[in-house]
XYZ file of C-alpha atoms in Angstrom:
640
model
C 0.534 -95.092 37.563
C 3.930 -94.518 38.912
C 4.808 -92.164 40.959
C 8.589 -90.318 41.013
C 10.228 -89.355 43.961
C 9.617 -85.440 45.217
C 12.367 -83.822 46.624
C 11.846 -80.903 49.363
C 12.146 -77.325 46.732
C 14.471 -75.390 48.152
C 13.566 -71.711 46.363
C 9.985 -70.718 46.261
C 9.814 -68.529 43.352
C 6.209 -66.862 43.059
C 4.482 -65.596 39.445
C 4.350 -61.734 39.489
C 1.222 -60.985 37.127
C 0.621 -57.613 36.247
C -2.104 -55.817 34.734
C -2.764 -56.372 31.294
C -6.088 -54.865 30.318
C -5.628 -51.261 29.882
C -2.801 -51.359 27.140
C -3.988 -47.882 25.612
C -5.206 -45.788 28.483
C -4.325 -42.104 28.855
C -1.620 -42.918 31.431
C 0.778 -44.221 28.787
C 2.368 -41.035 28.732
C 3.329 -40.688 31.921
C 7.015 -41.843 32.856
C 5.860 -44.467 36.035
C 8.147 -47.540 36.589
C 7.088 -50.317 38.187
C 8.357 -50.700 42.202
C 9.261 -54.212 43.150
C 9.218 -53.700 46.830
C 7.905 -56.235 49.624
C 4.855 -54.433 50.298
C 4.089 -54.545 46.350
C 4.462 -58.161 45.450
C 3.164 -59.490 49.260
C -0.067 -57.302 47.517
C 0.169 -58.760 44.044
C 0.287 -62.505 44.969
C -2.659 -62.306 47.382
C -4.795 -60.323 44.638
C -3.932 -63.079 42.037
C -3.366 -66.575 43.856
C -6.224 -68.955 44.844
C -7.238 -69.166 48.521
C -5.738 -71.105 50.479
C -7.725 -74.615 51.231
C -8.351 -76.675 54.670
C -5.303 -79.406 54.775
C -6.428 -82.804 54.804
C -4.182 -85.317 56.309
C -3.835 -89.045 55.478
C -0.923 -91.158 57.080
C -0.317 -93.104 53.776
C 3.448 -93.753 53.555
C 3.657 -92.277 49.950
C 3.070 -88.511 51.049
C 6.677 -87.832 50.165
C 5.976 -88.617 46.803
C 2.645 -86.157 46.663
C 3.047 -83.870 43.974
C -0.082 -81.446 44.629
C -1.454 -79.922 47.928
C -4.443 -79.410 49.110
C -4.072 -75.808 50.460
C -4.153 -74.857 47.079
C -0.023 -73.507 47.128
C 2.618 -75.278 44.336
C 5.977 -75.407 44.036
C 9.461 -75.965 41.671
C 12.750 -76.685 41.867
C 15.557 -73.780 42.106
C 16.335 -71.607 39.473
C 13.258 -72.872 37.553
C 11.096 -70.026 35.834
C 7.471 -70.309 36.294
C 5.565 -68.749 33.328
C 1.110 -69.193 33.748
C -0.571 -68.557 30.232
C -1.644 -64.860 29.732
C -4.609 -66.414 28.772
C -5.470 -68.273 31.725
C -2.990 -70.953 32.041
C -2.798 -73.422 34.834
C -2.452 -73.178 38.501
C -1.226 -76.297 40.330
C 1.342 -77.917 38.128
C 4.106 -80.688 39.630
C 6.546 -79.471 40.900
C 5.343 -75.650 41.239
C 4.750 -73.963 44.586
C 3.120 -70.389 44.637
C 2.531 -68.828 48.349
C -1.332 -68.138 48.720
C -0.305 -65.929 51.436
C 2.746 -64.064 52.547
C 1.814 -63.375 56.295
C 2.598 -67.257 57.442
C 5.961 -68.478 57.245
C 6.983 -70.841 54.455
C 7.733 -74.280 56.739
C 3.787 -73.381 57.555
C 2.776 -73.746 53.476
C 5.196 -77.177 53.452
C 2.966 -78.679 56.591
C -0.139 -78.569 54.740
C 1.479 -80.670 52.005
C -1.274 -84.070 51.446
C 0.458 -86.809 52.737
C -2.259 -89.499 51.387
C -1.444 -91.322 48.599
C -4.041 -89.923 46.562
C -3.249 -86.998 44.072
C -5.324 -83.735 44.602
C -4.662 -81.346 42.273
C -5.996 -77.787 42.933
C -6.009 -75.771 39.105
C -8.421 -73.411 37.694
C -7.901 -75.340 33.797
C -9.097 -79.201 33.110
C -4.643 -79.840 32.424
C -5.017 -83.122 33.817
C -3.246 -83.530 37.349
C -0.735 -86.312 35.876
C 1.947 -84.447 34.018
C 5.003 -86.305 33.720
C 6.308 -84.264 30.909
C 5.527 -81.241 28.268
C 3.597 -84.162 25.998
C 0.499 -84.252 28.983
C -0.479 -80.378 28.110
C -3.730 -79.979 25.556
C -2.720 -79.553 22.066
C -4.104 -75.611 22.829
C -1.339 -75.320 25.675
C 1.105 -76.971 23.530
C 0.849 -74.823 20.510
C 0.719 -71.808 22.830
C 4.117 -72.618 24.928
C 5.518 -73.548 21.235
C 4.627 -70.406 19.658
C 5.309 -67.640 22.154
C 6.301 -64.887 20.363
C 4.056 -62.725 21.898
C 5.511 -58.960 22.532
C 5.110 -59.081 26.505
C 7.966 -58.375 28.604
C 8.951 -61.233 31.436
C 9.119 -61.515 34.719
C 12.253 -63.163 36.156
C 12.322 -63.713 40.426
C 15.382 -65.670 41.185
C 15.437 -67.299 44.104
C 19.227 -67.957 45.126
C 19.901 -63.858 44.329
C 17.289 -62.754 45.647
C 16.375 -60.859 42.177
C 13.471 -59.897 40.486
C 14.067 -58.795 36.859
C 11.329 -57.631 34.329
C 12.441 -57.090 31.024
C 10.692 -56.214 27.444
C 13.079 -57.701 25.258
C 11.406 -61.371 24.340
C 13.885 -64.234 23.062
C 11.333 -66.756 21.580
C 12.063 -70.200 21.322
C 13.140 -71.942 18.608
C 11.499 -75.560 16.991
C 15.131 -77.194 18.061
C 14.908 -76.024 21.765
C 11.048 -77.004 22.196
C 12.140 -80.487 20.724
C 14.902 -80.925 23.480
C 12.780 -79.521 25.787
C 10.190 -82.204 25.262
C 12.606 -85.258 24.790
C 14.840 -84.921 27.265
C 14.295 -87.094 30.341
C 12.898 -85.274 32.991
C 14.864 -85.669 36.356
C 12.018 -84.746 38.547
C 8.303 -83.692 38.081
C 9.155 -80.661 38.568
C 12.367 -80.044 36.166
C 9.726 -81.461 33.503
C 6.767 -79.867 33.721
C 9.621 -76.537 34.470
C 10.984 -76.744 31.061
C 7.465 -76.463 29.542
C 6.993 -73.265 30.640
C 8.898 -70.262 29.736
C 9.117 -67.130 31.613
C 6.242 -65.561 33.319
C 4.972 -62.411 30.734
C 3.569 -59.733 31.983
C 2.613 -55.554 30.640
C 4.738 -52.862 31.688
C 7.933 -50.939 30.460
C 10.937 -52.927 30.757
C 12.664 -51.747 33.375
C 15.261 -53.921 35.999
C 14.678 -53.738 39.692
C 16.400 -55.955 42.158
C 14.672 -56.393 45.077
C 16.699 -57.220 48.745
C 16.423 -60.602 50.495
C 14.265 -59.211 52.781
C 11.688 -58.643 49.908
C 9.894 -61.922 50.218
C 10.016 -65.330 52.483
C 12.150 -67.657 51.289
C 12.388 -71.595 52.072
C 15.577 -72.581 53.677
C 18.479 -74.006 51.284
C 17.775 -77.369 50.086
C 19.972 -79.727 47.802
C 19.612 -78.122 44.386
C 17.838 -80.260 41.717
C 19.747 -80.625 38.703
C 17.892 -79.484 35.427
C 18.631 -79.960 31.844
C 20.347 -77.187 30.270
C 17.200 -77.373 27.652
C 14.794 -76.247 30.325
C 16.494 -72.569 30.727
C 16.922 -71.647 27.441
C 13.882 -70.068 27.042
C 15.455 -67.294 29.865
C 15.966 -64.070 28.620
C 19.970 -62.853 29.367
C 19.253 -60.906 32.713
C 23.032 -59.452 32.787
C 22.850 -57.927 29.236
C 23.181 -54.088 29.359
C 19.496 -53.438 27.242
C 17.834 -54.951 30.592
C 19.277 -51.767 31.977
C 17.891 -49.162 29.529
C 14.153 -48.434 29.673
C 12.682 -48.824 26.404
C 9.181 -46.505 26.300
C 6.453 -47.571 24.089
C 4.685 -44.778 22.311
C 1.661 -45.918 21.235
C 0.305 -42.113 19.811
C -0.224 -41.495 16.084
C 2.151 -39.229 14.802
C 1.016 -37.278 11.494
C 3.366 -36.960 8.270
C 4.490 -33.875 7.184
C 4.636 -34.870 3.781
C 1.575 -33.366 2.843
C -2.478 -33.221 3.193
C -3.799 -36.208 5.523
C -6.477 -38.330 4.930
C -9.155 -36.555 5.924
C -7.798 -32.899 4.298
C -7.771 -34.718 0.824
C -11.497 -36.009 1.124
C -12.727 -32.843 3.450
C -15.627 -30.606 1.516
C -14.883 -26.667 2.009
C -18.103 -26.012 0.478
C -20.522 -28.354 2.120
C -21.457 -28.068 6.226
C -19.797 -31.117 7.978
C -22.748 -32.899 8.935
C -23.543 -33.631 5.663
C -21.741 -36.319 2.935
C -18.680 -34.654 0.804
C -19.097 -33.926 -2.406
C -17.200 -35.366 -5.047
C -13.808 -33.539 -5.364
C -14.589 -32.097 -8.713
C -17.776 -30.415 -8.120
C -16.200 -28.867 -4.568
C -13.221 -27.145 -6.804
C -16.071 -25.922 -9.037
C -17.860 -24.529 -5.901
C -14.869 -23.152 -4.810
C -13.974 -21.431 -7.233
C -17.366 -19.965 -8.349
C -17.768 -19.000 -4.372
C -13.968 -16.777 -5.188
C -15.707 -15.270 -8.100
C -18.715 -14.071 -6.211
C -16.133 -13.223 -3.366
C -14.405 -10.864 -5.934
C -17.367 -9.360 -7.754
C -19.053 -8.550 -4.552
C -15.432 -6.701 -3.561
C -15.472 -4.982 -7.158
C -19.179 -3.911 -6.166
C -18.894 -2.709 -2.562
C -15.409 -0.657 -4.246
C -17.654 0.961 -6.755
C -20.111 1.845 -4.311
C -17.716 3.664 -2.086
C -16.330 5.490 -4.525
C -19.981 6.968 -6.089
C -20.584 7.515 -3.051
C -16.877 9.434 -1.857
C -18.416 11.513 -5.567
C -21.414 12.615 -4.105
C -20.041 13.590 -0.807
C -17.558 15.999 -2.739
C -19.303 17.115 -4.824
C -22.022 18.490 -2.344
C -18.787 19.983 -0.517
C -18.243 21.980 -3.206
C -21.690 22.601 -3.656
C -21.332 23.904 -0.050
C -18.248 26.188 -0.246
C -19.664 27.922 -3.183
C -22.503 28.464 -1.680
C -20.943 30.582 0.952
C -21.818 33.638 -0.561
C -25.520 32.949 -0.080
C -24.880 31.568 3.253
C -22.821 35.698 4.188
C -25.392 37.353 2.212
C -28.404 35.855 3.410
C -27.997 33.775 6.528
C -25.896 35.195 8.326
C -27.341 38.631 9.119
C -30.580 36.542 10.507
C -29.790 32.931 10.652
C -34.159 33.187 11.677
C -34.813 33.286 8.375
C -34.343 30.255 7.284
C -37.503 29.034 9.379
C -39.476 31.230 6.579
C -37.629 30.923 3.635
C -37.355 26.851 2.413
C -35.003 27.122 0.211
C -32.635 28.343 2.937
C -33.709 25.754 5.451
C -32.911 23.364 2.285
C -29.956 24.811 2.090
C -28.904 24.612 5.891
C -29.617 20.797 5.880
C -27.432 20.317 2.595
C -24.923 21.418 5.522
C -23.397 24.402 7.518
C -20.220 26.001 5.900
C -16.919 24.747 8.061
C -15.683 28.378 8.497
C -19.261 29.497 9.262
C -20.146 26.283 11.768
C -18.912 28.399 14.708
C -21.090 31.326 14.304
C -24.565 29.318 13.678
C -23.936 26.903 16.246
C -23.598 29.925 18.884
C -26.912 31.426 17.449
C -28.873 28.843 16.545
C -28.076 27.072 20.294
C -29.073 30.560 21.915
C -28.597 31.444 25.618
C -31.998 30.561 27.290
C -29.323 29.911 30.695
C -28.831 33.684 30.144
C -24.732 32.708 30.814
C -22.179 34.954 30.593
C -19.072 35.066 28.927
C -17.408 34.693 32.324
C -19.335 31.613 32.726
C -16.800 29.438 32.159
C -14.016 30.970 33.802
C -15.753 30.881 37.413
C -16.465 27.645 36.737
C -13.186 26.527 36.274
C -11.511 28.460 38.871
C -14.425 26.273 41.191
C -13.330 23.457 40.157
C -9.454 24.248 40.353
C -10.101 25.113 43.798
C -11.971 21.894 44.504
C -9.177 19.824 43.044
C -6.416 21.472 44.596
C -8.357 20.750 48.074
C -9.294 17.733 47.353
C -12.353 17.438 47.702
C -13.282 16.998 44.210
C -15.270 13.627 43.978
C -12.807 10.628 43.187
C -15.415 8.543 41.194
C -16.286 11.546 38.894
C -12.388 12.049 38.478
C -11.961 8.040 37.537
C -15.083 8.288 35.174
C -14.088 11.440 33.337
C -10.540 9.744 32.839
C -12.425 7.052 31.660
C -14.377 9.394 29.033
C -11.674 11.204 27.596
C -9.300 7.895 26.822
C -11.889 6.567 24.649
C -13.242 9.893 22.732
C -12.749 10.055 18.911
C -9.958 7.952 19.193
C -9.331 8.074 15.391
C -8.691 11.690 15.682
C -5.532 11.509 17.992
C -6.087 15.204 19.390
C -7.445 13.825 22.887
C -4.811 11.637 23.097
C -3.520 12.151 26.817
C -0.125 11.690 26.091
C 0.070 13.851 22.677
C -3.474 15.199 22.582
C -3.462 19.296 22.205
C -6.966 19.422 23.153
C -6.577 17.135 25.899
C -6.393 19.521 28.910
C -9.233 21.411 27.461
C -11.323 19.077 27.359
C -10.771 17.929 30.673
C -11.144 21.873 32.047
C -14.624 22.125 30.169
C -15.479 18.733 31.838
C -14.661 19.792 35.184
C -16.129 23.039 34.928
C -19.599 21.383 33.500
C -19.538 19.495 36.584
C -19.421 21.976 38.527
C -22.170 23.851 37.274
C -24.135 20.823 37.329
C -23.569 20.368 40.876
C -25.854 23.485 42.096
C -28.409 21.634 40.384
C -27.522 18.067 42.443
C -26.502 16.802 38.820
C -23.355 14.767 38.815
C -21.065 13.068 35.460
C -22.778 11.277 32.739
C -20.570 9.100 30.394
C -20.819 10.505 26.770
C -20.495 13.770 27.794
C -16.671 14.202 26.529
C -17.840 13.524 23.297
C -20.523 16.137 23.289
C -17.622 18.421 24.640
C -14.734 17.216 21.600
C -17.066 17.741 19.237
C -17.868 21.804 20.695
C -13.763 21.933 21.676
C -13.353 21.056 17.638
C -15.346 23.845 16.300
C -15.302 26.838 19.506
C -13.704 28.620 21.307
C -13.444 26.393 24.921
C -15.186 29.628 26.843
C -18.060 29.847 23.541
C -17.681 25.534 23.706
C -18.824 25.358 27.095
C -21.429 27.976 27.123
C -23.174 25.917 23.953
C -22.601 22.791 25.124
C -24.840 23.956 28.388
C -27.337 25.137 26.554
C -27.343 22.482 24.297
C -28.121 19.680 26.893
C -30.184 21.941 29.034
C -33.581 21.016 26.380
C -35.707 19.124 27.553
C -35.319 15.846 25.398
C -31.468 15.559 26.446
C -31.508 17.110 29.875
C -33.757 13.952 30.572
C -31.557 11.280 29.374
C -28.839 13.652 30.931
C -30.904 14.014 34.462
C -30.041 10.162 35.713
C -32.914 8.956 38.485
C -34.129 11.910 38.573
C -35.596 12.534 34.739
C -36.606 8.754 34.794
C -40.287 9.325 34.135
C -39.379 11.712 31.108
C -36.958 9.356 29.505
C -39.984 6.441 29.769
C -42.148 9.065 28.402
C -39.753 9.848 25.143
C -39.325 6.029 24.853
C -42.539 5.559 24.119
C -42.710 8.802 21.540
C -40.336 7.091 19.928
C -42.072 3.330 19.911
C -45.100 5.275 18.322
C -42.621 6.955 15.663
C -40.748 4.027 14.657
C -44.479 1.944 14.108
C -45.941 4.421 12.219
C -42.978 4.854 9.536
C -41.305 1.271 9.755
C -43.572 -1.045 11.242
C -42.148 -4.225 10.142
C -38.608 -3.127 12.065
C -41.300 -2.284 15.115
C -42.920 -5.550 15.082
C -39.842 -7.299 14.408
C -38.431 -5.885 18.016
C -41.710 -6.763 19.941
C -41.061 -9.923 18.801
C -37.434 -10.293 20.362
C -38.497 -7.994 23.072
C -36.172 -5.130 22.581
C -37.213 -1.882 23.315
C -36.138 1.832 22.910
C -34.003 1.892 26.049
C -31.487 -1.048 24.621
C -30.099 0.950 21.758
C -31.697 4.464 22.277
C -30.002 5.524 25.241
C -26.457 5.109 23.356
C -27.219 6.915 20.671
C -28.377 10.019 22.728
C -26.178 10.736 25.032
C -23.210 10.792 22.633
C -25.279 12.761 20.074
C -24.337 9.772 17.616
C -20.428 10.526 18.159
C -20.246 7.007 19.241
C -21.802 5.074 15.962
C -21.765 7.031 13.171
C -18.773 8.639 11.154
C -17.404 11.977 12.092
C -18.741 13.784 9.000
C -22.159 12.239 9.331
C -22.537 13.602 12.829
C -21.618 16.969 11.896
C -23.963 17.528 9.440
C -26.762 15.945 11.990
C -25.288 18.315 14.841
C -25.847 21.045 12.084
C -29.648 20.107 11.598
C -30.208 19.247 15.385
C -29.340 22.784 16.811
C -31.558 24.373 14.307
C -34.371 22.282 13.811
C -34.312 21.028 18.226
C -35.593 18.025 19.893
C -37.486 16.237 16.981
C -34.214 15.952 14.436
C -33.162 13.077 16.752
C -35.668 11.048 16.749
C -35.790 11.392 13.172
C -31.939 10.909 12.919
C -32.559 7.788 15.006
C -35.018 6.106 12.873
C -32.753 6.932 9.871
C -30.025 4.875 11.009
C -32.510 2.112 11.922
C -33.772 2.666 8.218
C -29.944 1.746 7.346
C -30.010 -1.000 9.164
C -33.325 -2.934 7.838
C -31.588 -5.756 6.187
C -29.741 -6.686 8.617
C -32.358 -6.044 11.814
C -34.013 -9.756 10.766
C -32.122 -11.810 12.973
C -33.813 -15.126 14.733
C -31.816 -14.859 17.614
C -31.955 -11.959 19.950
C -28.534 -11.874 21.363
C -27.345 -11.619 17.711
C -29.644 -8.813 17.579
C -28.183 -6.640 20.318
C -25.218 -7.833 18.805
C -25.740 -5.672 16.138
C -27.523 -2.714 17.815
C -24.057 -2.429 19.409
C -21.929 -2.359 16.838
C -20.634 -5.679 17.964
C -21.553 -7.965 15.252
C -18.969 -10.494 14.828
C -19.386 -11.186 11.091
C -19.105 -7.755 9.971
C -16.291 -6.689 11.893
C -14.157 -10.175 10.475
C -15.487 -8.202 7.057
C -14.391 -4.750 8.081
C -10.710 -6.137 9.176
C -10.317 -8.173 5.840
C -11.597 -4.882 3.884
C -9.015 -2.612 5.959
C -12.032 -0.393 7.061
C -10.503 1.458 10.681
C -12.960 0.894 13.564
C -11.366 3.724 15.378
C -14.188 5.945 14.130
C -18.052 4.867 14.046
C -18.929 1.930 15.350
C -21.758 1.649 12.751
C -18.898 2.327 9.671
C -18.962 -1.318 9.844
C -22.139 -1.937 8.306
C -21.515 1.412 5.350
C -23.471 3.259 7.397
C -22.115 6.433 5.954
C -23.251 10.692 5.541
C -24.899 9.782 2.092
C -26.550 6.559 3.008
C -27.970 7.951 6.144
C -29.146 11.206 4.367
C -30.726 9.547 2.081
C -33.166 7.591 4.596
C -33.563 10.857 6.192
C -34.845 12.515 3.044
C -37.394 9.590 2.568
C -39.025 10.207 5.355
C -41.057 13.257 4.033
C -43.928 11.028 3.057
C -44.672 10.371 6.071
C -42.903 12.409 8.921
C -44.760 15.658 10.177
C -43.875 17.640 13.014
C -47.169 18.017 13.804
C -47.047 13.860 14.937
C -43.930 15.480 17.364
C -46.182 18.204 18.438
C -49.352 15.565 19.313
C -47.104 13.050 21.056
C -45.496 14.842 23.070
C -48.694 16.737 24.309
C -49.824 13.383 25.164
C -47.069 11.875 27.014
C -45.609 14.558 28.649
C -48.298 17.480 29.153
C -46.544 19.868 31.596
C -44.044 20.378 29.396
């Protein structure tokens, strides 16, 4: 085997290899370019060249001719471009040399050259350590340095300029320039086994950085080796002005426009997603009956409101011509109705709206024995205390609080607008005034209880009912805070019994999802119903509940629980309460798409309405007694 002469390289030019494995992570998007500084490649070749090995040293006289050494590092000729297989080409060609290490100098890599006459070849593929030309690769090495047309950029470093160029446009070779490659006459191992190689490839943007002479160590100038034009053809052009744009892959699926994609056109509407789509045939049949349904149950719910505005006016007119009866009869001894039924019938039908006024006054009494001056001290006590102030700051912030959100539909509160919006802060402050002798202080709810007396009275006859009103026993214990706890315990539990003895599946049903009374009860109370029900419907209960006292609301209560049945059978609990607080998600999405205003009754939502609710309450004379009232409240709260 002969061996050619090896002349000293005078470039070292090392293979930059970058990483390849993550082509699709989600860091593509960001704009980072790659920095070819010292630091950077002195990093890169240590991570990717082999370790260094211990020199052996033989005195045969043909070391000069040694093409391999042992300390695993290779080199080339000048201006030659070194190019490893991304697939795990060859280390340790002729001709190549690759630094193992940047921290020793490079005349330190050229003493550990083998000077035996043996050839040691250090590679991590079986290439064979001979390779005079391109024809020693394997036919798999061959095909692959024939048939690069693979869309990685290159890696250029140029020794003599001191230049490191990386650049994503690829120039393949051609058959013609392989063939002269291959045929012509190598003039040194390395020139040969060079030209086989194209240029290093390697992942990244392409992007041109030049790196300074300082960047890397470089061998001291040698001779250059001449090289056949054939063996640099496979360079790409590194002074053409694309090397100087940045090309960005996108790699992100943009959708067309153009219409419905893939998955819209084969996407059931009628079938939950977990499940297979039905063919598209029988979905447009679904859909379409499901529209149909959609439209009769809008033609039905439409009828239904309207029989039902029918009733309502028609019982108004019922009511205004009864006024005669009510002047006649009523009037002169609104007690009478207690003996006559017919006139109690006729006071639950609903209290005249020119005559509301006068019963409310008597039927609420004066067991406070308050004058008519009542509220004017009052207020002047509470003007005083605000113009000092010494007028508590958290009963100010919660009676602001009150009166922005009462009857909101109504706009006469309104702070900005309102008329009644100063009066019913002056009844407010007054009532909490008078409620201080008693150690008493603000209860949220109470503005509505205050609107609603503002609306029909005189503000001097408003206040004076309104404190007579809450001063029974049932509401001056939800109204009493700590104090009144025991009571308001005491009254749940009237109520528990109540509610299992007319609608015991609704009972059992909230023992199940432990809900009791003081969940839903509470708000319904204190407000009088102002808060849930329409504005109409709580009249007419206001008009029952002064005549009839403490009883009518826990009657009134389970009425609008009666309403609710249907829709009180929900498995979950949250979706429960949900509902109890005129929260629940489905039906408001209903009420919005209906155009039903949920400025007014929370519970409007669910057509909870004066005739709906009415007629629960009339249904319970089968079974309600006032006698059960009487017993149960005997029982649970005795000293009264």
């Amino acid at each position: 085997m002969s061996k050619s002469p090896v002349h000293s390289p005078t470039h070292a030019i090392a293979a930059l290899s970058l990483n390849n494995d993550d082509a699709f992570g989600d860091d593509d998007d960001e704009d980072l370019s790659p920095a070819f500084t010292r630091e950077a490649i002195r990093q890169e070749l240590e991570r990717h060249l082999p370790p260094a090995l211990e020199p052996t040293w033989d005195d045969d006289a043909d070391s000069e001719h040694n093409t391999a050494s042992s300390t695993g590092a290779f080199f080339s000729a000048a201006g030659v471009t070194i190019s490893p297989s991304v697939n795990g080409g060859a280390y340790g060609q002729e001709g190549e040399w690759t630094s193992p290490t940047l921290q020793s100098p490079p005349s330190g890599h050229f003493s550990r050259l083998n000077t035996s006459t043996r050839t040691e070849v250090h590679s991590d593929s079986d290439i064979s350590p001979i390779r005079p030309g391109f024809k020693s690769l394997p036919a798999s090495a061959r095909k692959l340095e024939e048939e690069r047309d693979h869309p990685y950029p290159s890696v250029i470093i140029d020794a003599p300029s001191h230049r490191v160029t990386l650049t994503s446009e690829f120039k393949p070779r051609t058959s013609d320039e392989a063939r002269s490659s291959t045929s012509s006459p190598p003039h040194t191992e390395a020139s040969s086994s060079a030209s086989a190689i194209p240029a290093i490839a390697a992942a990244g943007a392409g992007v041109v950085a030049a790196v300074s002479s300082a960047s890397a160590p470089i061998i001291a100038a040698q001779p250059q080796i001449p090289t056949s034009p054939s063996s640099s053809s496979s360079l790409p052009n590194t002074t053409s002005k694309n090397l100087l744009t940045e090309k960005p892959y996108n790699h992100k699926y943009n959708r067309s426009s153009g219409g419905p994609s893939a998955f819209e056109k084969v996407r059931s509407k009628t079938r939950p997603v977990f499940l297979p789509p039905k063919p598209r045939q029988e979905d447009d049949k679904h859909m379409a009956d499901w529209q149909h349904m959609m439209k009769q149950s809008r033609v039905a719910a439409e009828k239904r409101r309207k029989a039902l505005q029918d009733r309502r006016l028609v019982r108004e007119k019922a009511i205004e011509e009864s006024l005669h009866i009510w002047e006649r009869e009523i009037v002169p001894d609104w007690k009478v109705v207690f003996k006559n039924p017919q006139l109690r019938k006729l006071w639950w039908r609903g209290i005249p709206t020119k005559l509301r006024a006068s019963m409310w006054e008597k039927a609420a009494g004066n067991p406070l024995a308050l004058s008519k001056d009542h509220f004017r001290i009052c207020s002047s006590r509470a003007k005083r205390a605000l113009a000092s102030g010494v007028f508590p700051q958290d009963i100010l912030g919660l009676i602001e609080e009150d009166v922005r959100t009462t009857l909101p539909g109504l706009h006469i509160f309104h702070h900005e607008t309102g008329p009644l919006y100063s009066d019913l802060k002056d009844i407010l402050y007054a009532w909490v005034v008078a409620r201080s002798d008693e150690g008493l202080g603000y209860i949220l709810g109470a503005a509505r209880v205050a609107a609603m007396m503002l609306i029909n009275l005189p503000i001097q006859n408003a206040f004076n009912v309104m404190r007579n009103l809450l001063d029974r026993h049932c509401l001056r214990s939800f109204y009493g805070g700590e104090q009144a706890k025991d009571d308001v315990e005491a009254y749940y539990r009237i109520f528990d019994t109540l509610l299992a003895d007319g609608m015991p599946k609704i009972y059992f049903n909230f023992k199940q999802h432990q809900i009791s009374p003081s969940a839903y009860l509470l708000d319904w109370l204190i407000p009088l119903f102002l808060n849930h029900l329409p504005f109409e419907a709580c009249a007419r209960v206001w008009d029952v509940l002064i005549l009839e006292g403490d009883s009518f609301l826990f009657r009134a209560a389970i009425g609008i629980l009666a309403v609710l049945e249907p829709r009180l059978f929900f498995p979950d609990r949250r979706e429960l309460l949900e509902l109890l607080q005129g929260e629940n998600k489905p039906a408001l999405e209903v009420a919005k798409r209906d155009g039903i205003s949920l400025d007014g009754g929370k519970y409007e939502i669910y057509g909870v309405d004066e005739e709906t609710l009415w007629d629960r309450i009339d249904q319970m004379e089968d079974w309600w007694k006032e006698s059960t009232w009487t017993r149960l409240i005997q029982r649970e709260l005795p000293d009264l």
